[in-house]
Amino acid sequence: SLIDKMIYKLRVSASPNEIWVDENFRAGGHNRGHTWGYDAFSRIQDGVNALSFWGKVNVAPGTYNENIKFRGVPMRLESESGPQNTTIHGNGRDTVVLGSIGSTLKGFTITGGSSPYLHYGIEIRTAAMTITGNIIRDSSIGIYMGYGQRPIITNNVIRNNQYFGVYAVRDAAPIVANNTIVFNGESGIHLEQGRGLIVNNIVYWNSGYGISCDSQTGSLDIRHNNVFENKSGNYYLCGPGKGDISLEPHLLNLERLLHLKPMSPCLGAGILTPEVPRIDFDGNPRPIPEGSNPDIGAYEHGEVYKLILDTGGEGTTKPPPEPYKVFSGIELKITAIPDKGSAFSHWSGDVDDEDKRSNPLVFVMDSDKWIKANFARDFWLRVTAGKGGTTDPAPGKHFYDVGAEVSVTAMPKEGYRFVQWQGDISNSQNPLKLTMYMNVKIKAQFSKQCVLSVACGEGGTVQPGLGEHSFDRGTTVKLTAAPDLHYQFSGWSGALSHAQNPCEYTVWGDSSVTAHFLRKIYAPDNCGGRRVENRALFIAEYLDVLSWQPHPDNVDITKYRVYIQEGDSLVLLSEVGADVFQYQHRATSSDAQCTYAVVAVNSEDRLGELAFITVNGK
């Protein structure tokens, strides 16, 4: 039998297992350098929907106003820049993030799952998942879970939620490790059936209980938490567990940073278990140092340095002078407070030179430091004077009571001027007014004065103006000669001997310069020429007849000179009087082309501009 052979083309398209999301993305735009075959998505949910099997969704910084559903696909949803820079805001419409089994949520601020209905920040109703490194705040309930799931909740800050921070219903048994759970409207952690592991958490200042249960039907392991100052009580139907403490945690800043202060009882008070994460909220290793016990809470402390505050004289500091332990990288502000009748002088010890007189003193702890605040009841003023002057009071060391008003006058010698004060004070105030609250060193600086005399001849002006000008020795002065109408600049004399204009002159001593100008001599007007035939009795010849008129702006003209051009040179033909405006030149040929030049000459025998006349042959 005949068998039809058919060829089928099967196209298999695999969806990506890594997705990028950027709220600023526009279709067809830049792909952020990724080459996975698709442009970035502008919405997180679109990126989540693009995964059909396990994968990762990377989210760029920004605020994403949406509600996310994981769709039952295991995935890792992670921000690129951490929760301080990346927010998912549910806008009070629904649960902000609905998780799925086997998924991870890391590096976001989760907020806006609010009433009037119970909307959660994160809901894990039927899914065991990992929630780590997030700020979960301002929802009805921070994290809600149930139905036998065992989610892992680590390194989160869970705060300011309307009811509960963490709420587990039915037989959910969460692992809650190294979280900071504060300022929630009801309990920090509530477990309906009392199941799960609660270890190394700070549960502080919640309006209900710290850790509460409705019953103890399951296995509940509570260890090494700091549960303190919760309004209804620290525990209800549970705990405290082994290693739990109930002490002020000493958080660095309750509004923003929930890191531990150096005196916190949570330092090293935790325990290492397989469930405890080996990095903290900030990505630092846990514990520090290796081999020690970890801290309680989401943040592991950094390296601790010693700060010793000391005083010399009559005064104190804020904070008071005593030894302190301070974490590396912390910025501190220390204020020196003098006793009555005393004054702050300077800091000594581990202080940069430019900061020794700063009060308050601001610095960063990057090593062990000893810092001393120095005070005094009287202060000295050391005055010195440079060459060319003196001071009142005279140069030397003078002592004054604290708060004394002092006036120092700089007095230049003849031929010098006062320039400025140098040293601890840099200005040109004279006399200088001081209030003595510290030791002060000042120096009066003077400059030798040089006189530059400026003059100019008839026919122009000069800048700077005519007369004597005083300049500091070494000053460079710009000189500009400006000729009047019908004049031209001809050069400098005196300290200068050139015709550059404008020019610069550096004054090293008393000197003078003069600008010179010359009256312009313009070319004659209306110049012309023609060739005529001259027939005598025995011979015929050709004459070139030249004519011109005097220029109306010329003065002091005594004669005119007439030249003929031969090659590149002008050859003088004749001189005629100032009242003669014509000249005849005998030519040897009727067809020769001749070029002439006529120039006016003044009484100084100075030539003006040339007027050229060309006569063509017949």
XYZ file of C-alpha atoms in Angstrom:
618
model
C 0.000 0.000 0.000
C 0.993 3.528 -0.526
C 2.137 5.193 2.630
C 1.981 8.956 2.674
C 5.081 10.372 4.187
C 4.402 13.578 6.095
C 7.084 15.730 7.686
C 6.056 17.627 10.768
C 8.041 20.538 12.174
C 8.035 20.702 15.965
C 9.297 23.929 17.562
C 10.167 23.693 21.230
C 10.579 26.994 23.069
C 12.016 26.811 26.557
C 11.046 29.523 28.971
C 13.962 31.167 30.815
C 14.933 30.101 34.309
C 16.275 33.567 35.215
C 14.217 36.749 34.904
C 14.974 40.435 35.404
C 12.488 43.072 36.539
C 13.011 46.838 36.480
C 10.227 49.315 37.268
C 11.835 51.825 34.871
C 11.843 49.377 31.956
C 10.065 50.363 28.777
C 9.315 47.884 25.972
C 12.130 47.677 23.468
C 14.494 49.397 25.867
C 17.845 48.484 27.329
C 18.130 44.916 28.607
C 20.366 45.902 31.577
C 23.195 43.901 30.017
C 21.431 40.547 30.298
C 21.399 38.118 27.365
C 18.759 35.590 28.367
C 16.676 36.329 25.277
C 13.934 38.593 26.607
C 13.752 42.220 27.661
C 13.290 42.995 31.343
C 9.775 43.160 32.792
C 8.483 46.335 34.419
C 6.224 44.421 36.890
C 7.292 41.693 39.283
C 4.170 39.610 38.631
C 4.977 39.534 34.902
C 8.427 38.215 35.744
C 6.960 35.582 38.069
C 4.488 34.513 35.384
C 7.344 33.988 32.895
C 8.721 31.079 34.958
C 7.185 27.702 34.215
C 9.591 25.723 36.413
C 12.116 26.517 39.113
C 14.058 29.729 38.508
C 15.099 33.103 39.817
C 13.493 36.547 39.450
C 15.963 39.430 39.978
C 14.378 42.778 40.867
C 16.052 46.165 40.338
C 15.715 48.975 42.931
C 12.389 50.795 43.045
C 8.882 50.740 44.497
C 6.554 48.179 42.933
C 2.874 48.838 43.642
C 1.383 45.393 43.114
C 0.313 42.158 44.809
C 2.459 39.128 43.997
C 1.312 35.493 43.657
C 3.957 32.802 43.193
C 1.463 30.543 41.268
C 2.697 27.328 42.920
C 5.996 27.445 41.014
C 9.094 27.149 43.227
C 11.327 30.155 42.624
C 13.743 32.582 44.209
C 12.442 36.179 44.202
C 15.339 38.462 45.197
C 16.158 42.164 45.011
C 19.484 43.353 43.649
C 20.031 46.168 46.187
C 18.334 45.089 49.423
C 15.176 46.129 51.298
C 16.254 49.747 51.854
C 16.104 50.280 48.083
C 13.397 47.851 46.897
C 9.770 47.912 48.074
C 6.685 45.871 47.184
C 3.631 47.905 48.243
C 0.226 46.195 48.311
C -1.687 49.485 48.660
C -4.110 47.864 51.124
C -5.925 45.893 48.411
C -4.842 42.328 49.211
C -2.045 40.223 50.613
C 1.233 41.679 49.320
C 3.031 38.383 48.593
C 1.341 34.960 48.381
C 4.129 32.360 48.500
C 4.525 28.892 47.073
C 6.217 25.707 48.222
C 9.994 25.567 47.943
C 10.357 29.291 47.161
C 12.571 31.987 48.667
C 11.764 35.676 49.205
C 14.798 37.845 49.955
C 15.760 41.507 50.115
C 12.487 43.488 50.015
C 10.503 45.891 52.118
C 7.030 44.292 52.191
C 4.297 46.758 53.156
C 0.720 47.853 52.507
C -1.246 44.669 53.237
C -3.690 46.558 55.430
C -7.264 46.544 56.753
C -10.290 47.044 56.457
C -9.891 43.338 55.638
C -7.108 41.165 56.968
C -4.460 41.573 54.328
C -1.072 40.136 55.089
C 2.411 41.212 54.236
C 3.335 37.612 53.359
C 0.923 34.667 53.320
C 2.159 31.040 53.405
C -1.160 29.259 53.590
C -0.171 26.007 51.883
C 3.469 26.515 51.132
C 6.661 25.931 53.080
C 9.095 28.609 51.929
C 12.095 30.644 53.079
C 11.667 34.313 54.027
C 14.989 35.991 54.740
C 16.559 39.452 54.789
C 13.314 41.438 54.473
C 11.707 44.393 56.238
C 8.038 43.421 56.796
C 6.013 46.329 58.086
C 2.716 48.234 58.127
C 0.330 45.428 57.137
C -2.485 43.854 59.123
C -0.253 40.850 59.923
C 3.404 40.676 58.925
C 3.654 36.927 58.102
C 0.638 34.579 58.108
C 0.955 30.786 57.710
C -0.912 27.574 58.307
C -1.832 24.002 57.306
C 1.121 22.034 58.595
C 3.781 24.042 56.815
C 7.265 24.607 58.248
C 8.500 27.845 56.678
C 11.935 29.213 57.508
C 11.841 32.838 58.704
C 15.327 34.297 59.307
C 17.132 37.661 59.395
C 13.981 39.748 58.998
C 12.918 42.999 60.642
C 9.180 42.607 61.365
C 7.752 45.834 62.749
C 4.769 48.166 63.043
C 2.164 45.709 61.760
C -1.406 46.392 62.923
C -1.958 43.073 64.673
C 0.712 40.367 64.727
C 4.283 40.178 63.552
C 4.245 36.393 62.875
C 0.961 34.415 63.060
C 0.818 30.604 62.667
C -2.575 28.869 62.550
C -3.572 25.218 62.946
C -0.566 22.913 62.915
C 1.961 25.221 61.209
C 5.418 24.786 62.761
C 7.708 27.623 61.593
C 11.436 28.025 62.153
C 11.803 31.633 63.381
C 15.504 32.420 63.856
C 17.436 35.677 64.313
C 14.660 38.115 63.583
C 14.012 41.503 65.182
C 10.243 41.706 65.889
C 9.193 45.057 67.364
C 6.336 47.590 67.717
C 3.541 45.348 66.378
C -0.069 46.014 67.487
C -0.633 42.611 69.114
C 1.790 39.747 69.796
C 5.183 39.630 68.188
C 4.837 35.853 67.534
C 1.557 33.949 67.926
C 1.375 30.154 67.474
C -2.164 28.688 67.667
C -1.058 25.118 68.476
C 2.341 25.870 69.926
C 4.556 24.240 67.310
C 7.918 25.277 65.861
C 11.418 26.541 66.739
C 11.812 30.078 68.088
C 15.531 30.900 68.510
C 17.768 34.011 68.746
C 14.977 36.564 68.182
C 14.496 40.024 69.704
C 10.771 40.336 70.563
C 10.413 43.819 72.006
C 7.802 46.481 72.725
C 4.840 44.803 71.039
C 1.406 45.950 72.244
C 0.170 42.451 73.142
C 2.377 39.541 74.165
C 5.910 38.849 73.054
C 5.393 35.119 72.255
C 1.902 33.658 72.708
C 0.040 30.369 72.091
C -3.595 29.288 72.203
C -2.597 25.791 73.289
C 0.438 23.525 73.581
C -0.597 20.554 71.462
C 2.670 20.268 69.614
C 6.406 20.458 70.070
C 7.498 24.063 70.742
C 11.226 24.792 71.140
C 11.987 28.287 72.471
C 15.674 29.141 73.047
C 17.964 32.136 73.507
C 15.519 34.925 72.674
C 15.362 38.388 74.256
C 11.662 38.954 75.029
C 11.246 42.300 76.793
C 8.760 45.101 77.550
C 5.790 43.662 75.657
C 2.702 45.410 76.963
C 0.446 42.440 77.866
C 3.350 40.255 78.951
C 6.373 38.584 77.455
C 4.863 35.050 77.205
C 1.394 33.517 77.128
C 0.922 29.752 77.545
C 4.587 29.164 76.704
C 8.215 29.863 77.718
C 10.465 31.378 78.654
C 12.792 28.857 77.087
C 16.361 27.854 77.784
C 18.740 30.774 77.426
C 15.941 33.344 77.037
C 16.583 36.750 78.599
C 14.315 39.678 79.337
C 16.490 42.822 79.223
C 16.545 46.185 77.425
C 18.102 45.267 74.038
C 19.695 48.736 73.538
C 18.931 49.186 69.854
C 20.911 51.894 68.063
C 17.984 53.822 66.579
C 14.378 52.783 67.068
C 13.107 54.722 64.060
C 15.537 53.462 61.443
C 18.468 51.285 62.489
C 17.775 48.341 64.770
C 21.444 47.385 65.153
C 22.714 46.644 68.638
C 24.598 49.137 70.772
C 27.901 47.992 72.315
C 26.265 47.622 75.751
C 23.425 45.414 74.461
C 22.833 42.181 76.435
C 22.020 40.517 73.092
C 25.709 40.488 72.084
C 26.911 36.897 72.073
C 23.764 35.707 73.858
C 22.441 33.518 71.017
C 23.098 29.891 70.162
C 24.292 28.155 66.995
C 21.909 25.525 65.682
C 21.617 24.049 62.175
C 18.671 26.377 61.580
C 20.541 29.602 62.506
C 21.719 31.487 59.367
C 25.475 31.971 58.996
C 25.096 35.509 57.659
C 23.073 38.380 59.146
C 20.572 40.887 57.725
C 23.406 43.039 56.294
C 25.220 40.066 54.763
C 27.932 39.984 57.439
C 29.193 36.626 58.736
C 27.619 35.158 61.856
C 29.009 34.765 64.457
C 31.772 37.391 64.867
C 34.377 36.277 65.745
C 34.169 32.784 64.309
C 33.755 30.165 67.028
C 31.885 32.489 69.382
C 28.173 32.586 70.144
C 26.021 34.639 67.750
C 24.071 37.740 68.712
C 20.326 37.729 69.260
C 18.344 39.534 66.552
C 18.662 40.146 62.823
C 21.998 42.000 63.034
C 25.356 40.601 64.066
C 27.682 43.131 65.646
C 30.867 44.224 63.904
C 34.335 44.558 65.395
C 34.365 46.431 68.713
C 36.947 49.159 69.442
C 37.832 50.812 72.728
C 37.219 54.550 73.184
C 38.703 56.283 76.221
C 37.470 59.849 76.852
C 39.633 61.964 79.148
C 39.794 65.598 80.287
C 42.538 68.010 81.249
C 41.649 71.179 83.160
C 38.272 72.340 84.394
C 35.494 70.790 82.307
C 33.858 67.572 81.166
C 32.527 65.937 78.003
C 29.234 64.660 76.654
C 29.162 61.669 76.812
C 31.065 61.720 80.126
C 34.793 60.930 80.233
C 35.122 57.173 80.742
C 35.980 54.025 78.706
C 33.517 52.892 76.024
C 33.163 50.004 73.620
C 32.051 51.111 70.137
C 31.366 49.127 66.981
C 33.577 49.687 63.974
C 32.243 52.296 61.527
C 29.989 54.101 64.030
C 30.090 57.914 63.764
C 30.398 59.631 67.150
C 29.967 63.234 68.291
C 31.804 64.324 71.445
C 31.138 67.753 72.993
C 33.577 69.482 75.361
C 31.748 71.314 78.206
C 33.919 73.789 80.198
C 33.236 74.675 83.830
C 32.218 78.232 84.689
C 35.204 80.539 84.286
C 37.026 78.002 82.132
C 37.051 77.479 78.368
C 37.666 74.656 75.925
C 41.188 74.808 74.489
C 41.725 71.810 72.195
C 41.524 68.043 71.750
C 44.580 65.883 72.107
C 45.253 62.199 71.546
C 43.955 60.340 68.481
C 42.558 63.435 66.727
C 43.493 64.797 63.293
C 45.296 68.162 63.397
C 42.533 69.973 61.485
C 39.940 68.794 64.056
C 41.808 69.634 67.295
C 39.877 72.871 67.881
C 36.481 71.616 66.656
C 33.741 71.463 69.259
C 31.800 69.216 69.029
C 34.273 66.696 67.628
C 32.803 64.306 65.029
C 34.706 61.178 63.980
C 34.264 57.550 62.903
C 35.452 54.650 65.025
C 37.981 52.837 62.859
C 40.455 51.853 65.601
C 40.999 52.017 69.364
C 41.129 55.709 70.367
C 42.187 57.863 73.319
C 40.764 61.385 73.150
C 41.313 64.139 75.698
C 39.402 67.429 76.038
C 41.683 70.210 77.314
C 40.410 73.262 79.203
C 42.099 76.403 80.567
C 41.345 79.475 82.716
C 43.710 81.770 80.799
C 45.096 81.660 77.302
C 48.100 83.014 75.493
C 48.281 85.000 72.291
C 51.556 84.623 70.369
C 52.054 87.480 67.896
C 54.805 87.645 65.259
C 55.405 90.119 62.420
C 56.901 89.584 59.000
C 59.416 91.882 57.303
C 58.149 95.395 56.805
C 56.163 96.096 59.953
C 55.349 95.457 63.580
C 52.246 95.005 65.764
C 50.490 96.481 68.776
C 50.753 94.706 71.200
C 54.375 94.076 70.220
C 55.420 90.704 68.832
C 55.703 88.122 71.613
C 53.587 85.947 73.907
C 50.778 87.632 75.839
C 48.430 86.078 78.448
C 44.727 86.911 78.851
C 41.811 85.791 81.031
C 39.178 83.497 79.543
C 36.732 85.565 77.482
C 38.945 88.673 77.344
C 38.364 90.990 74.360
C 41.686 91.658 72.598
C 42.566 94.004 69.730
C 45.754 93.500 67.691
C 46.878 96.152 65.187
C 49.303 95.559 62.314
C 51.555 98.622 61.669
C 53.444 98.626 58.361
C 56.690 100.586 57.914
C 56.995 103.315 55.295
C 57.005 101.740 51.854
C 55.085 98.648 53.010
C 51.436 97.731 53.473
C 49.658 95.192 55.698
C 48.413 92.176 53.702
C 46.805 89.665 56.092
C 47.060 87.652 59.294
C 48.363 84.104 59.073
C 48.395 81.192 61.544
C 45.352 80.186 63.570
C 43.427 83.101 62.025
C 43.549 83.998 58.336
C 41.933 87.302 57.321
C 42.842 90.923 56.559
C 40.910 92.605 59.395
C 43.004 95.414 60.941
C 42.839 95.883 63.827
C 42.012 92.234 64.542
C 39.358 91.646 67.225
C 39.679 88.441 69.311
C 37.779 86.853 72.180
C 40.150 84.614 74.111
C 38.649 81.141 74.339
C 41.754 79.282 73.175
C 45.477 79.705 72.675
C 46.120 81.599 69.438
C 49.136 82.047 67.158
C 49.001 84.828 64.548
C 51.500 86.491 62.214
C 51.140 89.870 60.501
C 52.255 89.702 56.872
C 53.421 92.857 55.066
C 54.308 93.573 51.456
C 56.851 96.079 50.069
C 55.210 98.767 47.928
C 56.642 99.750 44.549
C 55.665 102.940 42.671
C 54.940 102.733 38.954
C 54.772 106.138 37.242
C 52.647 106.102 34.114
C 52.814 108.863 31.462
C 51.893 109.323 27.811
C 52.627 111.731 24.995
C 50.189 113.799 22.930
C 47.560 111.818 21.054
C 46.225 109.225 23.468
C 45.629 107.878 26.942
C 46.849 104.859 28.924
C 45.493 102.386 31.478
C 46.127 102.421 34.374
C 45.701 106.189 34.305
C 48.403 108.825 34.349
C 50.277 109.342 37.588
C 51.883 107.253 40.301
C 50.450 103.853 41.292
C 51.504 101.679 44.251
C 51.699 97.907 43.850
C 52.915 95.011 45.958
C 56.392 93.983 44.899
C 56.068 91.238 42.256
C 52.633 92.366 41.033
C 52.039 91.975 37.289
C 50.298 95.036 35.822
C 48.489 95.138 32.478
C 49.284 98.301 30.450
C 47.055 99.412 27.583
C 47.688 102.414 25.299
C 44.582 103.955 23.663
C 45.331 106.403 20.786
C 43.015 109.325 20.011
C 41.324 109.804 16.627
C 43.898 110.401 13.827
C 46.719 109.059 16.060
C 48.463 105.705 16.321
C 50.423 104.060 19.160
C 54.158 104.015 18.398
C 55.730 102.339 21.451
C 56.742 102.428 25.118
C 59.749 104.055 26.745
C 61.180 103.926 30.237
C 61.005 100.485 31.873
C 59.644 99.123 28.577
C 61.151 99.485 25.109
C 58.787 97.792 22.663
C 55.533 98.469 20.838
C 53.446 95.543 22.131
C 49.972 96.742 23.100
C 48.477 95.746 25.474
C 51.359 94.305 27.467
C 52.167 93.058 30.984
C 54.819 94.458 33.281
C 55.950 92.942 36.595
C 56.837 95.574 39.184
C 59.963 94.706 41.195
C 60.900 98.259 42.171
C 60.072 101.918 41.558
C 59.844 102.458 37.794
C 58.161 104.477 35.050
C 56.688 103.830 31.633
C 55.559 106.266 28.909
C 53.231 105.552 26.002
C 53.997 107.405 22.749
C 51.666 108.278 19.869
C 52.143 109.706 16.360
C 49.788 111.758 14.226
C 48.586 109.644 11.309
C 49.513 110.852 7.772
C 46.855 109.670 5.358
C 47.376 108.953 1.654
C 46.425 111.721 -0.795
C 42.813 111.674 -2.035
C 41.377 111.297 -5.545
C 44.594 110.098 -7.158
C 44.633 109.485 -10.933
C 46.869 109.333 -13.998
C 46.683 109.467 -17.790
C 49.086 109.130 -20.712
C 49.211 111.968 -23.279
C 51.136 112.530 -26.511
C 53.510 115.520 -26.691
C 54.414 116.558 -30.265
C 57.369 118.955 -30.660
C 58.811 120.354 -33.882
C 61.260 117.537 -34.390
C 60.033 114.653 -32.104
C 56.910 113.131 -30.562
C 56.903 111.706 -26.975
C 54.443 110.388 -24.371
C 53.888 111.872 -20.924
C 52.240 110.299 -17.837
C 50.284 113.034 -16.092
C 49.656 112.275 -12.359
C 47.224 114.214 -10.159
C 45.935 114.060 -6.561
C 44.248 116.115 -3.853
C 45.305 116.689 -0.214
C 43.622 114.472 2.431
C 41.394 116.701 4.601
C 42.572 115.112 7.904
C 46.311 115.628 7.247
C 48.136 118.451 9.088
C 51.667 119.882 8.882
C 52.304 118.573 5.340
C 55.395 120.217 3.774
C 55.740 118.312 0.502
C 54.849 115.291 -1.580
C 57.170 112.655 -2.994
C 56.558 110.835 -6.255
C 57.988 107.324 -6.848
C 57.931 104.904 -9.752
C 57.817 101.154 -9.133
C 60.662 99.201 -10.689
C 60.346 95.517 -9.875
C 59.887 95.220 -6.111
C 61.407 98.638 -5.426
C 60.170 102.216 -5.481
C 62.505 104.766 -7.122
C 62.149 108.429 -6.189
C 61.252 110.595 -9.193
C 60.648 113.964 -7.583
C 59.607 116.031 -4.571
C 57.024 118.783 -5.056
C 55.696 121.421 -2.717
C 52.753 121.003 -0.391
C 50.664 123.172 -2.699
C 51.506 121.170 -5.859
C 49.077 118.381 -6.774
C 50.315 117.299 -10.216
C 53.377 115.725 -11.726
C 54.376 114.857 -15.341
C 56.682 111.969 -16.079
C 58.172 111.414 -19.514
C 57.566 107.895 -20.768
C 59.642 106.234 -23.471
C 56.918 104.056 -24.897
C 53.259 104.482 -25.712
C 52.292 100.949 -24.636
C 54.285 100.663 -21.362
C 52.340 100.126 -18.081
C 53.753 102.247 -15.274
C 52.905 102.224 -11.550
C 53.585 105.286 -9.403
C 53.272 106.066 -5.679
C 52.521 109.460 -4.141
C 53.081 110.110 -0.420
C 52.587 113.132 1.860
C 55.569 114.189 4.047
C 55.277 116.299 7.237
C 57.696 118.758 8.799
C 59.461 115.923 10.694
C 60.165 114.330 7.316
C 57.866 111.474 8.301
C 56.101 109.740 5.425
C 52.442 108.854 5.445
C 50.453 106.173 3.696
C 51.227 105.537 -0.007
C 48.693 106.158 -2.787
C 49.376 104.004 -5.884
C 48.529 105.165 -9.433
C 48.771 102.837 -12.448
C 48.880 104.239 -16.009
C 48.274 101.776 -18.829
C 49.676 102.042 -22.381
C 47.645 103.147 -25.376
